[in-house]
Tab-separated table of C-alpha atoms in Angstrom:
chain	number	residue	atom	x	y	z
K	1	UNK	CA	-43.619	17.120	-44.977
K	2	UNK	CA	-41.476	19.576	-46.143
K	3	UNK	CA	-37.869	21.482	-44.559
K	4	UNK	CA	-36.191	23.778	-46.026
K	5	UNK	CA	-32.373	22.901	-46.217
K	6	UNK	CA	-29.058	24.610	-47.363
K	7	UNK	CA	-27.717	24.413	-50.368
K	8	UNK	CA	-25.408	20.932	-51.107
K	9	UNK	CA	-22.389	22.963	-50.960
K	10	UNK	CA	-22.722	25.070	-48.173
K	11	UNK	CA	-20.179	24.589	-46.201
K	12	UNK	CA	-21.802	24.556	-42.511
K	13	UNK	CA	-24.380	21.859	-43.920
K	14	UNK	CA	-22.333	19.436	-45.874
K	15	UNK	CA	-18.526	19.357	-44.440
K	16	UNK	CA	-19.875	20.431	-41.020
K	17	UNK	CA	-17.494	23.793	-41.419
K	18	UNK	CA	-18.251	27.795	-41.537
K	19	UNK	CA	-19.357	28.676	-44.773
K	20	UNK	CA	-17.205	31.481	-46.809
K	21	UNK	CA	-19.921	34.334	-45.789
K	22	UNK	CA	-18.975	33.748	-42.469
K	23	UNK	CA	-15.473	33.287	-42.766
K	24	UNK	CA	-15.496	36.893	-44.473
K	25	UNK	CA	-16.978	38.331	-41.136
K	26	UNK	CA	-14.289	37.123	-38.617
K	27	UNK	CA	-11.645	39.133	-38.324
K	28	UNK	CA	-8.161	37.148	-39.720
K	29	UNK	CA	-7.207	36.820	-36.565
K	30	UNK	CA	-9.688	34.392	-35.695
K	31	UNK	CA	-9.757	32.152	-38.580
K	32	UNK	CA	-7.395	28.995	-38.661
K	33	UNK	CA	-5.046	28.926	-41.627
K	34	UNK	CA	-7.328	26.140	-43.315
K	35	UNK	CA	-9.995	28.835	-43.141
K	36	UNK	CA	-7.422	31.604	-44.796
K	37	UNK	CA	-6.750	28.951	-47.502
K	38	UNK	CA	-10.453	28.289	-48.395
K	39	UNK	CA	-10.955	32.151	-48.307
K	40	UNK	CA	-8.008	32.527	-50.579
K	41	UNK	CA	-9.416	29.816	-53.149
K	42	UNK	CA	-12.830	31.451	-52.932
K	43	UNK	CA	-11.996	35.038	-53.069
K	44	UNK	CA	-9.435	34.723	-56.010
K	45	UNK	CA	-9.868	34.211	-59.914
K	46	UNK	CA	-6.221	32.882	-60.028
K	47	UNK	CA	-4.201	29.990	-58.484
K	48	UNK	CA	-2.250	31.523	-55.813
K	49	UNK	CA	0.203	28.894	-54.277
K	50	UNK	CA	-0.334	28.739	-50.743
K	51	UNK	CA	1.549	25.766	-49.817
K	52	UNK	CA	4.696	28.132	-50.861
K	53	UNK	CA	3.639	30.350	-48.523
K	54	UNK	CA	4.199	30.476	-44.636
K	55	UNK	CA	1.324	31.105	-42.552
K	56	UNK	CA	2.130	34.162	-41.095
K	57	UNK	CA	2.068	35.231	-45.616
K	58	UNK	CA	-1.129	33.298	-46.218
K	59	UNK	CA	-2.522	36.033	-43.031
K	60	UNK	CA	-1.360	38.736	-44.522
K	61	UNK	CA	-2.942	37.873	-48.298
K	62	UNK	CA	-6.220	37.217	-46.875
K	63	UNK	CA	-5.279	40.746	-45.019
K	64	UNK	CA	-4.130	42.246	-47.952
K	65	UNK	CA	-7.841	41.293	-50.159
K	66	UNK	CA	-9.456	42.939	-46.935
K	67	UNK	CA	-7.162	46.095	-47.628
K	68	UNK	CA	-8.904	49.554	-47.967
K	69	UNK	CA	-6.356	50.088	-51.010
K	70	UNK	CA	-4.661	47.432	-52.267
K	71	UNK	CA	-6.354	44.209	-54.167
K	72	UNK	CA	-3.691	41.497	-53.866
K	73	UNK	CA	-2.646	40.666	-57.542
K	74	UNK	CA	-2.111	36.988	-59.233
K	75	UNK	CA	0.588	35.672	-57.579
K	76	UNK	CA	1.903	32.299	-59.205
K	77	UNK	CA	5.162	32.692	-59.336
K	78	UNK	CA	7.691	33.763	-56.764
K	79	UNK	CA	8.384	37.102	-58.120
K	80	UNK	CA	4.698	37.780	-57.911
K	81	UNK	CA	4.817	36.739	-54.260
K	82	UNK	CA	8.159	38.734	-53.790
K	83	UNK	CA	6.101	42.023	-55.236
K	84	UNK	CA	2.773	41.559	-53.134
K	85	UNK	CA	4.367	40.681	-50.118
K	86	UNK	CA	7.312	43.819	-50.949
K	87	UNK	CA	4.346	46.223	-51.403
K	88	UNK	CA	2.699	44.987	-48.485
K	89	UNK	CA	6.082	45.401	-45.895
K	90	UNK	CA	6.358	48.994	-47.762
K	91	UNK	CA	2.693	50.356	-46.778
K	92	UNK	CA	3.832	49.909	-43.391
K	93	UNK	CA	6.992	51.977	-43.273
K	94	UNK	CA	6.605	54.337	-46.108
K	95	UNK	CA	4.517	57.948	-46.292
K	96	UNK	CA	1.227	56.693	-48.923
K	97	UNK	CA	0.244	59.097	-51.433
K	98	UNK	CA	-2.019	59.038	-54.155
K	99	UNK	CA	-0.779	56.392	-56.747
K	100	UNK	CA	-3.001	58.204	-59.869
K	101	UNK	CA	-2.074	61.878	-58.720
K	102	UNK	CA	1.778	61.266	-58.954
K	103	UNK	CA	1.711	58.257	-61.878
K	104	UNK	CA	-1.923	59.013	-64.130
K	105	UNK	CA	-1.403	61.310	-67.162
K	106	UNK	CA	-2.851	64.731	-65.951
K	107	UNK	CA	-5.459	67.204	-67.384
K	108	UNK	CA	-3.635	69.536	-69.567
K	109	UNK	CA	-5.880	71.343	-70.533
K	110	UNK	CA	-6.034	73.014	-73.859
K	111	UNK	CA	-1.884	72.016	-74.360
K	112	UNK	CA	-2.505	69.301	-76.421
K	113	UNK	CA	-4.533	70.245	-78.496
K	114	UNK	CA	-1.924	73.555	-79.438
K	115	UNK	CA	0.974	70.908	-79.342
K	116	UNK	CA	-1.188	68.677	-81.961
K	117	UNK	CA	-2.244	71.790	-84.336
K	118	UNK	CA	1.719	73.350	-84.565
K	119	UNK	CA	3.281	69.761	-84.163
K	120	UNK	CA	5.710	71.536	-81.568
K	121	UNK	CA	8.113	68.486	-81.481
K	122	UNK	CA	8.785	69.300	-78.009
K	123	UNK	CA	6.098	69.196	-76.695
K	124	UNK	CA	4.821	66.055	-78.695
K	125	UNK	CA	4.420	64.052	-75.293
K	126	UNK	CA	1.262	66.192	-74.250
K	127	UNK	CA	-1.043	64.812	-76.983
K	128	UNK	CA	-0.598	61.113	-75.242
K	129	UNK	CA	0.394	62.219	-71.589
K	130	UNK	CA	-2.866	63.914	-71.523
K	131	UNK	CA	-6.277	62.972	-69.774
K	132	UNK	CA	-9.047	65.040	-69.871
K	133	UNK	CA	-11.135	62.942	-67.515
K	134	UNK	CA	-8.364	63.487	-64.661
K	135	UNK	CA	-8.943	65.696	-61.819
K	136	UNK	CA	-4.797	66.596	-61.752
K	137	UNK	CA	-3.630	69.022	-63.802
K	138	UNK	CA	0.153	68.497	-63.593
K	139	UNK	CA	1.571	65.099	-61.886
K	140	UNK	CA	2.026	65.914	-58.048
K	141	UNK	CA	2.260	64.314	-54.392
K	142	UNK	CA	-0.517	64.167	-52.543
K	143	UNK	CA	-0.322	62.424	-49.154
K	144	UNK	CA	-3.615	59.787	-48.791
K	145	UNK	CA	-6.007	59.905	-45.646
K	146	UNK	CA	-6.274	57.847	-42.969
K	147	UNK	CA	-8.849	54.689	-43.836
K	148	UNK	CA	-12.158	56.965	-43.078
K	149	UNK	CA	-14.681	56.398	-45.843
K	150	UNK	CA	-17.005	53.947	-46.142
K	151	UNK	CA	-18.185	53.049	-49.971
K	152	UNK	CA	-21.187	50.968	-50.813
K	153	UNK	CA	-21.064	47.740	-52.648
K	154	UNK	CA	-23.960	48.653	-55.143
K	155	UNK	CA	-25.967	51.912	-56.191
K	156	UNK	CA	-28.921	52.191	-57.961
K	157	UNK	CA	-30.567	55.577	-59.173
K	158	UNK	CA	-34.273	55.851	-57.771
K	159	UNK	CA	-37.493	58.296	-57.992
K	160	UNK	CA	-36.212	59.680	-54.539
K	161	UNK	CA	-32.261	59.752	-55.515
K	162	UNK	CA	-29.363	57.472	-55.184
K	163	UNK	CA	-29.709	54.357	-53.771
K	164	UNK	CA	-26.876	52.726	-51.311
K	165	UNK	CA	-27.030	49.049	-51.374
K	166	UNK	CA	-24.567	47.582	-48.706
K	167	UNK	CA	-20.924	48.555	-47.333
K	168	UNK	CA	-18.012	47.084	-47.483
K	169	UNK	CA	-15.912	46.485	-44.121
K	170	UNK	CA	-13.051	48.284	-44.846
K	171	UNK	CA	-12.933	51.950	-45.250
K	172	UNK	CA	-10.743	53.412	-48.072
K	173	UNK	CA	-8.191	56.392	-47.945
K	174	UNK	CA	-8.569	59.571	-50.253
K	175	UNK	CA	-6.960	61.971	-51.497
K	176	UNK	CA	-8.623	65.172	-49.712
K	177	UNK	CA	-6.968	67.306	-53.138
K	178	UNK	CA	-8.319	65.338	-56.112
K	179	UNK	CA	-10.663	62.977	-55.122
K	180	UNK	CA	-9.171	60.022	-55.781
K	181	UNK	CA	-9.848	56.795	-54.102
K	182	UNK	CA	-7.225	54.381	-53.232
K	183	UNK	CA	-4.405	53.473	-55.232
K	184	UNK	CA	-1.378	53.764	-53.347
K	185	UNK	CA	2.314	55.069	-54.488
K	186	UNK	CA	5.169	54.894	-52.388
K	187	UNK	CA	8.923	57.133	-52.079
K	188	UNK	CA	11.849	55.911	-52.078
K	189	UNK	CA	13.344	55.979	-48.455
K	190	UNK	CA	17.171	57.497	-48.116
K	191	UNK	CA	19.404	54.424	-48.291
K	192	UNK	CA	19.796	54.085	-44.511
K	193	UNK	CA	15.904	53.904	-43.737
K	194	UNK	CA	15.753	51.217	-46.368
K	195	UNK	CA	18.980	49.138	-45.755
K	196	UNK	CA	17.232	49.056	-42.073
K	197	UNK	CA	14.132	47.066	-43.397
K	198	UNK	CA	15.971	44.768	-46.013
K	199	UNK	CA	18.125	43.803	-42.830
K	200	UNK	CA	14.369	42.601	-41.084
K	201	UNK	CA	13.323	41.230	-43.654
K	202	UNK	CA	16.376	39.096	-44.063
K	203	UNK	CA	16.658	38.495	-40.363
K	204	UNK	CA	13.300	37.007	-40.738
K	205	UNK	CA	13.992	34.733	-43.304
K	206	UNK	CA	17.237	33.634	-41.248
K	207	UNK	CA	15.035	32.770	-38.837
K	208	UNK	CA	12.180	31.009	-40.436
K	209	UNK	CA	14.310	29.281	-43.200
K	210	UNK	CA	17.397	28.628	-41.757
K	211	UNK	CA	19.717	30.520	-44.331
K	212	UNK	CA	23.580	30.485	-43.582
K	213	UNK	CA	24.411	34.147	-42.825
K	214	UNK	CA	26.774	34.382	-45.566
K	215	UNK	CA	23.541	33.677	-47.988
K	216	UNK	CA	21.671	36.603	-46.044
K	217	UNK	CA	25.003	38.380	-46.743
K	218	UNK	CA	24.884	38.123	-50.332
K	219	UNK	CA	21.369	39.286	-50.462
K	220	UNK	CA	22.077	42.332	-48.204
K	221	UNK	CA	25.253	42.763	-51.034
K	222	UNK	CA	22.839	42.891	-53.937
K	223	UNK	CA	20.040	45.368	-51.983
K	224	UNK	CA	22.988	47.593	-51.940
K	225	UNK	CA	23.753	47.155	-55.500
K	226	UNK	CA	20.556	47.574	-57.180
K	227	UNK	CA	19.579	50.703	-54.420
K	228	UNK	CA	22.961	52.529	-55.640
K	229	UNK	CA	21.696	52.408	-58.926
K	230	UNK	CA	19.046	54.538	-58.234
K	231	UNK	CA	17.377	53.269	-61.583
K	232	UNK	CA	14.785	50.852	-59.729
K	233	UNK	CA	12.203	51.842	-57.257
K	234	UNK	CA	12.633	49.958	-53.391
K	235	UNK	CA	9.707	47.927	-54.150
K	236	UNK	CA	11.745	46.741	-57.562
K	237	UNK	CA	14.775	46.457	-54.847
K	238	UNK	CA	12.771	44.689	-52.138
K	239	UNK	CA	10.784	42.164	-54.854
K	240	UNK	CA	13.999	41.023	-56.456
K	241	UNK	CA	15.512	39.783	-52.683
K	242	UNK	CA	12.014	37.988	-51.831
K	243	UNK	CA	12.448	36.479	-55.001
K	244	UNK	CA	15.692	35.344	-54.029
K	245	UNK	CA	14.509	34.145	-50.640
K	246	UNK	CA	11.480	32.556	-52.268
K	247	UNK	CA	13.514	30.341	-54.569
K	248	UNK	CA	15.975	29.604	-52.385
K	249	UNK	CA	13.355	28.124	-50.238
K	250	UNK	CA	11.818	26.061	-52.351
């Protein structure tokens, strides 16, 4: 007689757990942090050090590869920690615009191609800051929408038009002016906005790690530093305390 069974490695069948699928469908909330950790190691083509990471952190990766915007990037190292988790604490306090309308080389139109022919030396930069797929015409801040549209995971072209196969969970913002989807840039806050959320951040890690306050001094010292600069963005200011933090808690 013959049953049908699950594959070996399904999880549900063989361990007696939920498989990945349906660890993808709960919301993070719900999972355990075993379940975050086996989404983690499923989900990502890298080794991403989890047992460096707290498990409020571990939440907030498996968060972050749920984002509308934002796929969470290699992190094997403690600066690559510090920058994911500084650019996730940022997309909560800072205004989001569109990272390819402000950073992306813009459509200059028929500029280059003068600059190229007459070898204007000034104006050199516009044969290589030039795209003429781009949907900008001169670098600019556009603010992104709220999370609203919904993208398919696969499209196929058919007798009867485009096909949609599937959606993904999370909608994605826009920006309304271009068309761009996703890709997030932040401003830099005025010194007291930002001072405010290095002071969190470090009051957190008081907390959680036990630092001595005149460690979470020091740090708060150096924020101040690099920030009066004005030559690194706050995520570069942010990354480099976490990194600090990070270390020191190893």
């Amino acid at each position: 007689m013959s049953q049908s069974h699950q594959a070996l490695g399904a999880r549900d069948n063989w361990w007696g757990e939920s498989t990945v699928d349906d660890l993808r469908d709960k919301e993070v909330s719900e999972l355990t942090t075993d379940e975050c950790e086996r989404l983690i190691e499923a989900d990502t083509t890298w080794n991403v050090p989890t047992d460096a990471m707290s498990e409020r952190e571990i939440r907030e990766f498996v968060r972050g590869m749920r984002d509308e915007s934002q796929s969470v990037q290699p992190c094997t190292s403690a600066y690559e920690i510090a920058r994911w988790k500084a650019h996730q604490i940022l997309r909560q306090v800072t205004t989001k615009h569109s990272k390819t309308a402000k950073r992306a080389p813009p459509d200059r139109g028929d500029a280059p191609l003068w600059a190229w022919l007459f070898r204007d030396e000034e104006e050199t930069e516009l044969i290589v800051d030039h795209d003429p797929t781009a949907m900008h015409h001169e670098r600019c801040e556009v603010e992104l929408t709220d999370p609203e549209l919904h993208l398919g995971k696969l499209y196929e072209d058919g007798d009867f038009g485009l096909f949609e196969y599937g959606q993904y969970r999370y909608r994605k913002r826009y920006d309304d002016e271009h068309g761009y989807i996703g890709g997030v840039a932040f401003d830099d806050m005025e010194p007291e906005k930002f001072f405010e959320v290095v002071g969190i951040v470090l009051d957190n890690a008081k907390e959680e790690k036990s630092f001595r306050s005149e460690r979470i001094d020091e740090w708060f010292d150096v924020a101040k530093r690099l920030k009066s600069k004005q030559d690194q963005s706050d995520q570069d200011v942010l990354t480099e305390i976490l990194r600090r933090v990070y270390l020191s808690a190893e």
